[in-house]
GROMACS .gro file of C-alpha atoms in nm:
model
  448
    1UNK     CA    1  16.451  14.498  -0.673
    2UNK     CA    2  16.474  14.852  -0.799
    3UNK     CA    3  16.453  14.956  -1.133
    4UNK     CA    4  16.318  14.690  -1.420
    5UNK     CA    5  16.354  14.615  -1.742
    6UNK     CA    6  16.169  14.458  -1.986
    7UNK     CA    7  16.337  14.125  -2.114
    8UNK     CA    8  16.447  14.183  -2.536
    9UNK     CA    9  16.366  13.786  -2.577
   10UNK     CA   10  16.022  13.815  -2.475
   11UNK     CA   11  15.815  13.859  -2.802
   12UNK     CA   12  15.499  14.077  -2.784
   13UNK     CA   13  15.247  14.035  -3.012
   14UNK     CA   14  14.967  14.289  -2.984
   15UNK     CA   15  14.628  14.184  -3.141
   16UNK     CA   16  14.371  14.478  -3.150
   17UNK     CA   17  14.401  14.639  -2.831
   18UNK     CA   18  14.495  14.313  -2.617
   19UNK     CA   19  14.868  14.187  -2.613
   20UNK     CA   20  15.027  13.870  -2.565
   21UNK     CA   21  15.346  13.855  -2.340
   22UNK     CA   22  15.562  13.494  -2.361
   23UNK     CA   23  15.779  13.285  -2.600
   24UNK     CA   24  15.500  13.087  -2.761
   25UNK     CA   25  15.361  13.386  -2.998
   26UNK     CA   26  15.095  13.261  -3.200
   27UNK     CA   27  15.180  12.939  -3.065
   28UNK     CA   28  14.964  12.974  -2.841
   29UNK     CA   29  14.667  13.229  -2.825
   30UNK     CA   30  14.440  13.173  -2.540
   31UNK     CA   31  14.233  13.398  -2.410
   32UNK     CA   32  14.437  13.350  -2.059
   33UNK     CA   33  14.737  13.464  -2.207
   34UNK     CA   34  14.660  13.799  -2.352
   35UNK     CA   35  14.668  14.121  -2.133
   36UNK     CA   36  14.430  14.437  -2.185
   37UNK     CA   37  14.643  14.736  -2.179
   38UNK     CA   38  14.541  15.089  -2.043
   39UNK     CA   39  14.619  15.376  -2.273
   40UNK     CA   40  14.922  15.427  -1.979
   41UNK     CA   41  15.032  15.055  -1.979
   42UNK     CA   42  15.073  15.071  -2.340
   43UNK     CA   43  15.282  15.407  -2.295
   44UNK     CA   44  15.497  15.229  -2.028
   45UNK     CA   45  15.538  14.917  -2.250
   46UNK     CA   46  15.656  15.108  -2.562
   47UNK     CA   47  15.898  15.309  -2.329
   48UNK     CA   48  16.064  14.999  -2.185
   49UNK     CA   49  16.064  14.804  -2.500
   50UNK     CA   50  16.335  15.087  -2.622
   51UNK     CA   51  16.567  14.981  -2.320
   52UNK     CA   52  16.499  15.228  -2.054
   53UNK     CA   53  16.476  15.103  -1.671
   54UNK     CA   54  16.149  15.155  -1.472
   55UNK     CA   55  16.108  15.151  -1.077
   56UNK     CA   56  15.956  14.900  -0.925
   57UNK     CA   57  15.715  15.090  -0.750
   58UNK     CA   58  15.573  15.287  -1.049
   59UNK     CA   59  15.556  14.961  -1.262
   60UNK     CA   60  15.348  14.830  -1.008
   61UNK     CA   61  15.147  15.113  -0.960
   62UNK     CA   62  15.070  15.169  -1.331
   63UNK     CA   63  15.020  14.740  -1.398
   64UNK     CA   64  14.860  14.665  -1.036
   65UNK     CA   65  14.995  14.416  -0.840
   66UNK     CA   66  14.830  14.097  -1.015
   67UNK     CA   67  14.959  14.167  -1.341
   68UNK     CA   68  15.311  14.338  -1.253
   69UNK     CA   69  15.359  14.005  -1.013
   70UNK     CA   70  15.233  13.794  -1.348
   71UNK     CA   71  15.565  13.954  -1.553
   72UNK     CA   72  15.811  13.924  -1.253
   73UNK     CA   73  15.763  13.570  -1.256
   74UNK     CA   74  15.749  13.526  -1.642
   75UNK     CA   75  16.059  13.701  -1.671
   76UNK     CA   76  15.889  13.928  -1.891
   77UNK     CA   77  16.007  14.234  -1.598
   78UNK     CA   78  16.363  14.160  -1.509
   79UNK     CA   79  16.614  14.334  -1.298
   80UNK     CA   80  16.927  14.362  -1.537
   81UNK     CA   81  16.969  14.463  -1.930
   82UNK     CA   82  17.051  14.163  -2.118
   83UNK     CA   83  17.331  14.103  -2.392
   84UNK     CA   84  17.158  14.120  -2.720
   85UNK     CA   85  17.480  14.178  -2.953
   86UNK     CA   86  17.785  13.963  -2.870
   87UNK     CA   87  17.840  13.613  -3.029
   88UNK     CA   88  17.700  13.439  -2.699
   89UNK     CA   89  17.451  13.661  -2.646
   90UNK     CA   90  17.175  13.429  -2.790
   91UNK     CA   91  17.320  13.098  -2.598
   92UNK     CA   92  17.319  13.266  -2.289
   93UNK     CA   93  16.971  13.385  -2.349
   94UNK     CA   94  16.868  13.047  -2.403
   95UNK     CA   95  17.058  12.899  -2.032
   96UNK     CA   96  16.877  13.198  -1.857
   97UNK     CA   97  16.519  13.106  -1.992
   98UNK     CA   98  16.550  12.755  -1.957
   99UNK     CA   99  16.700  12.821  -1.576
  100UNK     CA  100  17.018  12.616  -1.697
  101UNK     CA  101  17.255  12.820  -1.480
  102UNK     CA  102  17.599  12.963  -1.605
  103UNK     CA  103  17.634  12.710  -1.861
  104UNK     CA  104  17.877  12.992  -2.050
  105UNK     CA  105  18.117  12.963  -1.789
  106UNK     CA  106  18.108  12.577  -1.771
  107UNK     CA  107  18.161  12.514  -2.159
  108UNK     CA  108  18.422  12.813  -2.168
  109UNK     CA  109  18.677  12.591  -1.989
  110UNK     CA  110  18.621  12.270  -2.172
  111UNK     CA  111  18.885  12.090  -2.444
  112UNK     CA  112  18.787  11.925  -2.720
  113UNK     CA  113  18.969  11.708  -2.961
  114UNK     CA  114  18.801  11.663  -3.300
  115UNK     CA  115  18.955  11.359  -3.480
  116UNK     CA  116  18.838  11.413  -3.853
  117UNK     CA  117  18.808  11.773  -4.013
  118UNK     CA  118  18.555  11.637  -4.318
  119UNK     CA  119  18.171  11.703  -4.371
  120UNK     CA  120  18.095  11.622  -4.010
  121UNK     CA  121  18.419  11.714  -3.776
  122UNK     CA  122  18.423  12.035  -3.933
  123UNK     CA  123  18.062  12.166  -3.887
  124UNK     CA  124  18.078  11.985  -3.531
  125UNK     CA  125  18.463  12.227  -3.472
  126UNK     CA  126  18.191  12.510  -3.595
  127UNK     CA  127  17.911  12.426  -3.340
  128UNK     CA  128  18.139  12.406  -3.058
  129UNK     CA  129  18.336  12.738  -3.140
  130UNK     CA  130  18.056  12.947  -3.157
  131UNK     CA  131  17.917  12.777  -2.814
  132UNK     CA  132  18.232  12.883  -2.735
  133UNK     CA  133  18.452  12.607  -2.538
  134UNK     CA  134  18.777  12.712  -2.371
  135UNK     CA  135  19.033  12.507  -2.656
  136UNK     CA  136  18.953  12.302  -2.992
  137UNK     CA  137  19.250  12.079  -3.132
  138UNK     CA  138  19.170  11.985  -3.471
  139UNK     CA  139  19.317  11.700  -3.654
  140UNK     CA  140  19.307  11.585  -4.029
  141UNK     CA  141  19.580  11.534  -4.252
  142UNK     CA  142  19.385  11.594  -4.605
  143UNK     CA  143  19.397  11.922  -4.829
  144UNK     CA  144  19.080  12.074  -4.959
  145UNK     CA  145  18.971  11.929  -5.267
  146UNK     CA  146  18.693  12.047  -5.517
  147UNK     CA  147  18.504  11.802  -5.434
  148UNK     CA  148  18.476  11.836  -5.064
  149UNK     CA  149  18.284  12.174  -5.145
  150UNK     CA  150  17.943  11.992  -5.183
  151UNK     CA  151  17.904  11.936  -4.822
  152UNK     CA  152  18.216  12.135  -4.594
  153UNK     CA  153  18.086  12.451  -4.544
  154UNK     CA  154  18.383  12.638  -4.427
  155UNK     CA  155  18.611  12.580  -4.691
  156UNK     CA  156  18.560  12.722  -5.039
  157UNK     CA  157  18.732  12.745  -5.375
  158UNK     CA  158  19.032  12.966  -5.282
  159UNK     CA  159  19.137  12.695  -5.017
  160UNK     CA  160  19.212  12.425  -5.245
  161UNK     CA  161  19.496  12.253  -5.235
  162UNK     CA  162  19.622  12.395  -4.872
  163UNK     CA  163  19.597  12.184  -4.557
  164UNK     CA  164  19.194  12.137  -4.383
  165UNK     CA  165  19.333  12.190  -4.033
  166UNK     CA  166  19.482  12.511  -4.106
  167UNK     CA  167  19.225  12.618  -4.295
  168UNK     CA  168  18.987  12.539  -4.064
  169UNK     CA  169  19.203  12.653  -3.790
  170UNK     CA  170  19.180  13.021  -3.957
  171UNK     CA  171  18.848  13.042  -4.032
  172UNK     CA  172  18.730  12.947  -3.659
  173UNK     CA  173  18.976  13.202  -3.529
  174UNK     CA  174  18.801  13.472  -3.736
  175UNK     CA  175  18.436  13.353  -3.648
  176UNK     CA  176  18.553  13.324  -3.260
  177UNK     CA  177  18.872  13.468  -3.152
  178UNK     CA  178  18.770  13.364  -2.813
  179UNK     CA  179  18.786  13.017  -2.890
  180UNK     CA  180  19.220  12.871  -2.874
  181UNK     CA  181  19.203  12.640  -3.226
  182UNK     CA  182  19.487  12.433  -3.240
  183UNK     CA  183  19.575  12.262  -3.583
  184UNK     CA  184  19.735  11.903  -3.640
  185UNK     CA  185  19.796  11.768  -3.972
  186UNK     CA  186  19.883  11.436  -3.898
  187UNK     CA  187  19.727  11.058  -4.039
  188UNK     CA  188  19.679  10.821  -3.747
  189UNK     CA  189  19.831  10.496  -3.902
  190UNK     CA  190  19.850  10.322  -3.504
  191UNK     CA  191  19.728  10.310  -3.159
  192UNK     CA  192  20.068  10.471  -3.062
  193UNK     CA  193  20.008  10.772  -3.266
  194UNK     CA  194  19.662  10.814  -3.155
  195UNK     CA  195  19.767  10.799  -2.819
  196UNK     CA  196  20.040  11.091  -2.896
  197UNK     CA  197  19.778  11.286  -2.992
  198UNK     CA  198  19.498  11.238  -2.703
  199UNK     CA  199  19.823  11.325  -2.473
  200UNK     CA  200  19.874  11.633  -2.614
  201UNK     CA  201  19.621  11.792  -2.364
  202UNK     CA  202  19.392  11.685  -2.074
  203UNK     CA  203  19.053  11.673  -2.333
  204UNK     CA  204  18.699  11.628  -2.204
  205UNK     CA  205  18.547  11.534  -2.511
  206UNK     CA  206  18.708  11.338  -2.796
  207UNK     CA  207  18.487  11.372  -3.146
  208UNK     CA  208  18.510  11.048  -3.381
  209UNK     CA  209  18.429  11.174  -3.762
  210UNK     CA  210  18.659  10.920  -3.930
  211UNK     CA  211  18.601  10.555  -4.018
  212UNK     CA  212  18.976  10.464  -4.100
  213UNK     CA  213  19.221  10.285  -4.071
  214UNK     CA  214  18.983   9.979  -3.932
  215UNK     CA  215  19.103   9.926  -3.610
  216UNK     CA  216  19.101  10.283  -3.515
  217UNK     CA  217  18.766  10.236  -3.307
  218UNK     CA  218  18.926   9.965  -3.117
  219UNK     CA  219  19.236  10.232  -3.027
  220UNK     CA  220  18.986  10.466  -2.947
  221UNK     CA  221  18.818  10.259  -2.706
  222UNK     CA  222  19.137  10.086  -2.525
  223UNK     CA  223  19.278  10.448  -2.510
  224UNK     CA  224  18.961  10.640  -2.343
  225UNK     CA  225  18.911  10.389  -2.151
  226UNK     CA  226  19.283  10.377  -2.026
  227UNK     CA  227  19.233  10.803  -1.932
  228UNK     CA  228  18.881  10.850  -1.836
  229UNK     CA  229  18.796  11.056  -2.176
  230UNK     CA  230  18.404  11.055  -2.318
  231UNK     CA  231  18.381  11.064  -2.673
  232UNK     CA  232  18.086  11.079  -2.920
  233UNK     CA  233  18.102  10.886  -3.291
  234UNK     CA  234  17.927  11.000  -3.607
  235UNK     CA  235  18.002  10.868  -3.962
  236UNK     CA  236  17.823  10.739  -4.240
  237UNK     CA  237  17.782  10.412  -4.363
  238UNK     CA  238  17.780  10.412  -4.756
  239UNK     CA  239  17.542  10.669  -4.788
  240UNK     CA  240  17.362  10.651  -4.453
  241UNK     CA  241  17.424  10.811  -4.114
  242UNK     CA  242  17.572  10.605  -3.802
  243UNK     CA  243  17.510  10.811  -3.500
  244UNK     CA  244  17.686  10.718  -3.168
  245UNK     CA  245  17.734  10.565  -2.958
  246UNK     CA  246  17.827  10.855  -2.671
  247UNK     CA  247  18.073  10.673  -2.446
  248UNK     CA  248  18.092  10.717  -2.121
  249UNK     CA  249  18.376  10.580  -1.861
  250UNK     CA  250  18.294  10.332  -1.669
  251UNK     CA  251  17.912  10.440  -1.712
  252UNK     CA  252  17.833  10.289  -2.086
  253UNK     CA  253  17.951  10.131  -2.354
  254UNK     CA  254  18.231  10.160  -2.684
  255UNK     CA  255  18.185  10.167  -3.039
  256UNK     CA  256  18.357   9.819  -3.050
  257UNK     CA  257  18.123   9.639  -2.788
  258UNK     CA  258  17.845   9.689  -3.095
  259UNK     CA  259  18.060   9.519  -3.362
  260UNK     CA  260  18.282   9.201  -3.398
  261UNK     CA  261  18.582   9.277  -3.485
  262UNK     CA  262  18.728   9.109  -3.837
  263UNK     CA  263  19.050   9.206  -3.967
  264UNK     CA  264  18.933   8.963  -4.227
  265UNK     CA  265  18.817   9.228  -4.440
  266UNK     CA  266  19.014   9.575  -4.536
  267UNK     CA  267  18.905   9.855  -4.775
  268UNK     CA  268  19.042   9.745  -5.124
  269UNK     CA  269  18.881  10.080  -5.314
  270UNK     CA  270  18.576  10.312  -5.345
  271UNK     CA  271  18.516  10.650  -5.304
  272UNK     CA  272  18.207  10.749  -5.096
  273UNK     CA  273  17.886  10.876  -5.208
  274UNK     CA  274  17.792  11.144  -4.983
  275UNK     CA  275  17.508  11.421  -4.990
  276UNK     CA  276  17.571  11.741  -4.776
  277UNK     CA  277  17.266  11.786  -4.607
  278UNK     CA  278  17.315  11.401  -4.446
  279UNK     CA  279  17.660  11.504  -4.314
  280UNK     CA  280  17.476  11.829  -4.189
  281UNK     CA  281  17.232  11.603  -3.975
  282UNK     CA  282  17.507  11.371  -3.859
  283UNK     CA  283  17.708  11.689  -3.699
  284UNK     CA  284  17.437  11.820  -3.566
  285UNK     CA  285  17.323  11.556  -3.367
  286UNK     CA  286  17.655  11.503  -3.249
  287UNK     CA  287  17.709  11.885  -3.166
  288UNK     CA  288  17.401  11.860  -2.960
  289UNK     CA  289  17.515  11.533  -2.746
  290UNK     CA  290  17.895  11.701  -2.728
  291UNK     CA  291  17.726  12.006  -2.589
  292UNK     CA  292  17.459  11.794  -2.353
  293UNK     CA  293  17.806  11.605  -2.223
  294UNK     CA  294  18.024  11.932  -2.175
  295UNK     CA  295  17.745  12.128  -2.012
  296UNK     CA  296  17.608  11.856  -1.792
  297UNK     CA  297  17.261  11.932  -1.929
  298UNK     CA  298  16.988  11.759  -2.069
  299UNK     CA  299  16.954  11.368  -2.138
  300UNK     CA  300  17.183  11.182  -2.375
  301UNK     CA  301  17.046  11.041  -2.687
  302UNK     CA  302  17.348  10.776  -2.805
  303UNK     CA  303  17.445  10.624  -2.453
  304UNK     CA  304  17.463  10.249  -2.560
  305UNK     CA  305  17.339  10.246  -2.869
  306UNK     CA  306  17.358  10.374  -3.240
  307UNK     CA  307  17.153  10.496  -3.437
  308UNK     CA  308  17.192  10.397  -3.818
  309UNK     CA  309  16.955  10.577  -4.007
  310UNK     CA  310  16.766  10.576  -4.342
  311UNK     CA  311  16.726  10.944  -4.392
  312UNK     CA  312  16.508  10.902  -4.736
  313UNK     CA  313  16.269  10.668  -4.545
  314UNK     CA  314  16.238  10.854  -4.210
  315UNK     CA  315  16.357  10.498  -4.081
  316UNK     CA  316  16.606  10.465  -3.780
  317UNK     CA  317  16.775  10.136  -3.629
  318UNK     CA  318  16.873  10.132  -3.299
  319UNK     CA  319  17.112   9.892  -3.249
  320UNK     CA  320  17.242   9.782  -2.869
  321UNK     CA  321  17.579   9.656  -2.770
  322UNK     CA  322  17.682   9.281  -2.863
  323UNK     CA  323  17.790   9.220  -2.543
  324UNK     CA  324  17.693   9.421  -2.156
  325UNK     CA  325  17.683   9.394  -1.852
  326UNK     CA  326  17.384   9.436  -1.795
  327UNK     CA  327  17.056   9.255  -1.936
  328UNK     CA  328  16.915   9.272  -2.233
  329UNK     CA  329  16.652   9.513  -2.293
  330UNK     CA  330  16.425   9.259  -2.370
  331UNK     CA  331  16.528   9.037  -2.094
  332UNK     CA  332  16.393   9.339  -1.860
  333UNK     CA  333  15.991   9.314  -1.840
  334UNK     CA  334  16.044   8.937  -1.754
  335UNK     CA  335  16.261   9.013  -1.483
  336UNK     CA  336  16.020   9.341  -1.367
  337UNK     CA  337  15.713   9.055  -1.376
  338UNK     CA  338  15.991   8.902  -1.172
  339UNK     CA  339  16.048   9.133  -0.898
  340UNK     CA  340  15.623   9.197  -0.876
  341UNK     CA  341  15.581   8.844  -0.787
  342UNK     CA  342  15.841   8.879  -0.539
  343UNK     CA  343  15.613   9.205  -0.384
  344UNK     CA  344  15.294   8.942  -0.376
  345UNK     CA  345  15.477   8.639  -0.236
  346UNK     CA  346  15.645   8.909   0.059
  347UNK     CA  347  15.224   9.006   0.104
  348UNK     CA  348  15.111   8.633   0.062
  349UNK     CA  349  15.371   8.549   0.354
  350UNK     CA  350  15.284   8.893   0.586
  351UNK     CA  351  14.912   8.757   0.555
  352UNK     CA  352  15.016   8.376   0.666
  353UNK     CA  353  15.219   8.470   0.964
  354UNK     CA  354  15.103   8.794   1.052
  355UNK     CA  355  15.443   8.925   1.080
  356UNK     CA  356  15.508   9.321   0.979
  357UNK     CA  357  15.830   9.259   0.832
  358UNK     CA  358  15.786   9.092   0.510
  359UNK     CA  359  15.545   9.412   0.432
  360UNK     CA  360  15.861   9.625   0.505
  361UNK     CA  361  16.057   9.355   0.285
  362UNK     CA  362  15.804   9.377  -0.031
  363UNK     CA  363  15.832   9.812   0.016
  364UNK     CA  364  16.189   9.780  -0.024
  365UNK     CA  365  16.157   9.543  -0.332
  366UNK     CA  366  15.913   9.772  -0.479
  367UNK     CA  367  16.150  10.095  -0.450
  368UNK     CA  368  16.471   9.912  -0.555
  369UNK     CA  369  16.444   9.644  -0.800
  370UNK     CA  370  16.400   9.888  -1.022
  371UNK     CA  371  16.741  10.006  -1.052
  372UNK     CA  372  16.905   9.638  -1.074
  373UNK     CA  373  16.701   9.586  -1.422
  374UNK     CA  374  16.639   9.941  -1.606
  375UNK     CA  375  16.956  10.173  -1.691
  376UNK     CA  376  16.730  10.520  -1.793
  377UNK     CA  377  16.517  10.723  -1.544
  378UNK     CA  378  16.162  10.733  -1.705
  379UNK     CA  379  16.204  10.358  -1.698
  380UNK     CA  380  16.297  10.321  -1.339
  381UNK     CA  381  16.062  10.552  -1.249
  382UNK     CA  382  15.782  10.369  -1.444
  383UNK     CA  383  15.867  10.100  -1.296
  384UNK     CA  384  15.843  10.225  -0.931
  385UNK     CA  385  15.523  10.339  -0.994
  386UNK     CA  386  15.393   9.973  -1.102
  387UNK     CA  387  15.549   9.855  -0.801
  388UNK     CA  388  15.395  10.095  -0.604
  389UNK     CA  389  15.058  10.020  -0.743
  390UNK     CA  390  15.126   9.641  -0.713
  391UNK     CA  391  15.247   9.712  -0.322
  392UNK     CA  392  14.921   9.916  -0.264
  393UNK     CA  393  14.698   9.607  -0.359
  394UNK     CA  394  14.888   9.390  -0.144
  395UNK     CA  395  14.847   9.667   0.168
  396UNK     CA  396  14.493   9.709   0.088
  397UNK     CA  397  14.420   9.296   0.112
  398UNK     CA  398  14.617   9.309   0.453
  399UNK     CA  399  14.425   9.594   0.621
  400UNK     CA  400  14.091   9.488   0.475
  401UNK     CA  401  14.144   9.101   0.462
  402UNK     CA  402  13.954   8.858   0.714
  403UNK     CA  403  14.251   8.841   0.922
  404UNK     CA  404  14.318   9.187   0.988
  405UNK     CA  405  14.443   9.359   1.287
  406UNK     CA  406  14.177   9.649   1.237
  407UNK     CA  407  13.827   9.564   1.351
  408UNK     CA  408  13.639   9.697   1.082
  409UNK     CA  409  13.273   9.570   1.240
  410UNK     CA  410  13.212   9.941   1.388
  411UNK     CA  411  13.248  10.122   1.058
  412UNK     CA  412  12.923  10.146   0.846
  413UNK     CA  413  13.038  10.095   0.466
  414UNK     CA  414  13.056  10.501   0.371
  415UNK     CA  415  13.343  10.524   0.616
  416UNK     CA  416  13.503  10.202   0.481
  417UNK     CA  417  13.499  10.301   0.135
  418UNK     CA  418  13.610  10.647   0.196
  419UNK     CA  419  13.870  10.505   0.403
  420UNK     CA  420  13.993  10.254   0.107
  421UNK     CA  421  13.957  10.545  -0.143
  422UNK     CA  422  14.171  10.752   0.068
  423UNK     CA  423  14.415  10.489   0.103
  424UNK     CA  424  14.426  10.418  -0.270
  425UNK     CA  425  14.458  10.820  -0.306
  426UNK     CA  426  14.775  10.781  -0.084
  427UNK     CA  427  14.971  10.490  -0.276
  428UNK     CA  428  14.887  10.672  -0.603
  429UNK     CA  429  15.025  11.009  -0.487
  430UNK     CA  430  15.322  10.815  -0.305
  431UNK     CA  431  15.433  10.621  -0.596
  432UNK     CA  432  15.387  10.921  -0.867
  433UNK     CA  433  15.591  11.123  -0.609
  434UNK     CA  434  15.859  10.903  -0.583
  435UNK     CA  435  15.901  10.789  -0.989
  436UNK     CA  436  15.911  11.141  -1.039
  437UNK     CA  437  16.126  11.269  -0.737
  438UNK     CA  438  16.369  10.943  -0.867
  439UNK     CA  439  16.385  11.018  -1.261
  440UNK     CA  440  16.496  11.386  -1.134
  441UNK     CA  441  16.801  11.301  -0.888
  442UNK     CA  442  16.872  11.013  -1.193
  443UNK     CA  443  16.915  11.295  -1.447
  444UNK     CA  444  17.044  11.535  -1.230
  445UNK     CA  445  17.334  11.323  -1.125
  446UNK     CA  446  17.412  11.186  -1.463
  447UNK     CA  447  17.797  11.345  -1.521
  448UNK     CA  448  17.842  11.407  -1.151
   0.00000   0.00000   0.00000
């Protein structure tokens, strides 16, 4: 470390002749958080807030070590300039202060194929150009109409009556040249044309912003299924959003595993009722999963289930597939009271026979059953921690029981209960460590 810089996404706020270094601003004002500045330090900040370097000797010299240490490890002092113009400059700001890695790198060789270029494909073929992934294809086979202006934000009045996709397809190209936007104007009347389509490149994501013709979920399904391809669904319901679900091969389920299917009933007529700033909500919730799935980041919100929502009410239900293969959600706690009375009959039986293994039995219960009957990681990890707990009580009744193997006459009772509030100390720390060490590699190892 030589010369530093000071980071441009750090805000400083200065109140009277303290300042406040960090990313929560007035956010968050403690006392803690703000810095006295010397009539130098002040100098030095102004100096490196216009982009010049400083070395790392003088900075610590003129900060001491405790504070200039305090700004290494905020990243407020950092040991490269940072991007602050081009269109990813922001984004990659973002990955580098969250400690996300080179997520840049990773998106920029993803391919996505957005089926649908309405009031939620296109704002999602938006999102994802100026996160900048490697190759959109676009598909819609519609022209702009007038009345598509009230929630499409891309096109305008000058593009009515030409093609969506190739209007789209310009516009995107302008915004991110970057970005390779290819343009298909084509209606997907069968499973066979759907499946031209998909084989048109090796996609990552598929994005499912049209309802029509019925059976087109069920295509969608059989094909990703068929080639390993995640997609994400968002469309609206009358007037209401229908979020998910995210799909997942082999790992969760379909958009036709929530619904039974009934060619019974086909769209005679209707035209939808549709306010922009609902469509605006659906695409960016689905912009944010797409991105969580291409990045390998964060936790996904629509993994088997959908969210139909009531946007006027601030009401949302979560609805779960009609068939799995695994339990029912509500079928879980039974089976986790379950798999606890399994942990006190393995104790009941290690205090009847005396023998060590059915305590080794009753650990592994306690650290596995978990992941037989929840599917997320702060579930599994919740539930390791009651198990823990559970485990802990049994332990404690087989060391301190009448029939133990420790001869606990010799103690006086301050060294007993120390001894049993150390050992409770222990289990507590044990169990948190490994809930939370579990929910980690869980999340971690998500889309490996």
């Amino acid at each position: 470390m030589n010369g530093l810089y000071l980071n441009p996404y750090v805000p400083i706020v200065k109140k009277e002749n303290r300042y406040l270094f960090g990313t929560n601003g007035f956010l968050s004002m403690e006392d803690d958080e703000f810095y006295t500045l010397s009539e130098k330090q002040e100098e030095t900040v102004r100096m490196i807030a216009q982009g010049a370097s400083k070395d790392e000797t003088e900075l610590r010299q003129i900060f001491g070590e405790e504070m200039f240490k305090a700004f290494v490890d905020k990243r407020i002092l950092i040991p490269m300039t940072l991007d602050t113009d081009s269109i990813y400059s922001r984004s990659n700001a973002y990955y580098y202060f969250n400690k996300m890695g080179n997520v840049q790198d990773t998106i920029s060789k993803k391919k996505v194929l957005i089926l649908g270029c309405g009031g939620i494909g296109s704002h999602v073929a938006w999102n994802l150009t100026v996160l900048g992934v490697g190759k959109l294809t676009i598909v819609d086979f519609d022209d702009v109409e007038e009345s598509n202006l009230n929630r499409q934000l891309l096109y305008d009045i000058e593009d009515i009556g030409y093609q969506k996709v190739h209007v789209l397809q310009e516009k995107l190209m302008k915004i991110n040249p970057q970005v390779e936007v290819e343009a298909v104007n084509k209606k997907i009347w069968s499973k066979e044309e759907l499946g031209e389509i998909v084989a048109l490149d090796s996609y990552d994501l598929i994005i499912k912003s049209v309802d029509s013709p019925a059976r087109f979920p069920l295509w969608l399904d059989q094909i990703c299924s068929e080639k390993k391809i995640p997609y994400i669904a968002g469309i609206t319901v009358s007037s209401s959003p229908m979020i998910g679900p995210t799909y997942i091969p082999d790992k969760s389920m379909g958009y036709t595993d929530f619904f039974v299917e009934d060619e019974d009933f086909k769209r005679v007529s209707g035209v939808p009722l549709q306010l922009g700033v609902v469509l605006y909500h659906i695409s960016s919730e689905v912009s944010l999963e797409a991105f969580k799935v291409l990045s390998g980041k964060g936790e996904l919100k629509y993994v088997n289930n959908i969210h139909a929502v009531d946007v006027m009410k601030n009401q949302v239900i979560k609805m779960i597939p009609k068939k799995a293969d695994h339990i029912k959600e509500d079928d879980r706690p039974s089976i986790h009271y379950l798999s606890i009375l399994s942990i006190m009959m393995m104790i009941m039986l290690a205090l009847a026979t005396g023998w060590i293994w059915f305590v080794a039995v009753g650990f592994c219960i306690a650290l596995f059953s978990p992941f037989f009957i929840y599917t997320s990681s702060e579930k599994i990890s919740r539930c390791v921690f009651v198990n823990m707990l559970v485990y802990l009580g049994g332990n404690l009744m087989i060391v301190f029981g009448p029939s133990s193997v420790i001869d606990l006459s010799g103690y006086d009772i301050f060294t007993v209960l120390l001894s049993l509030l150390v050992s409770i100390n222990f289990y507590v720390l044990t169990a948190t460590a490994l809930s939370g060490f579990i929910a980690t590699v869980i999340k971690k190892s998500r889309f490996a």
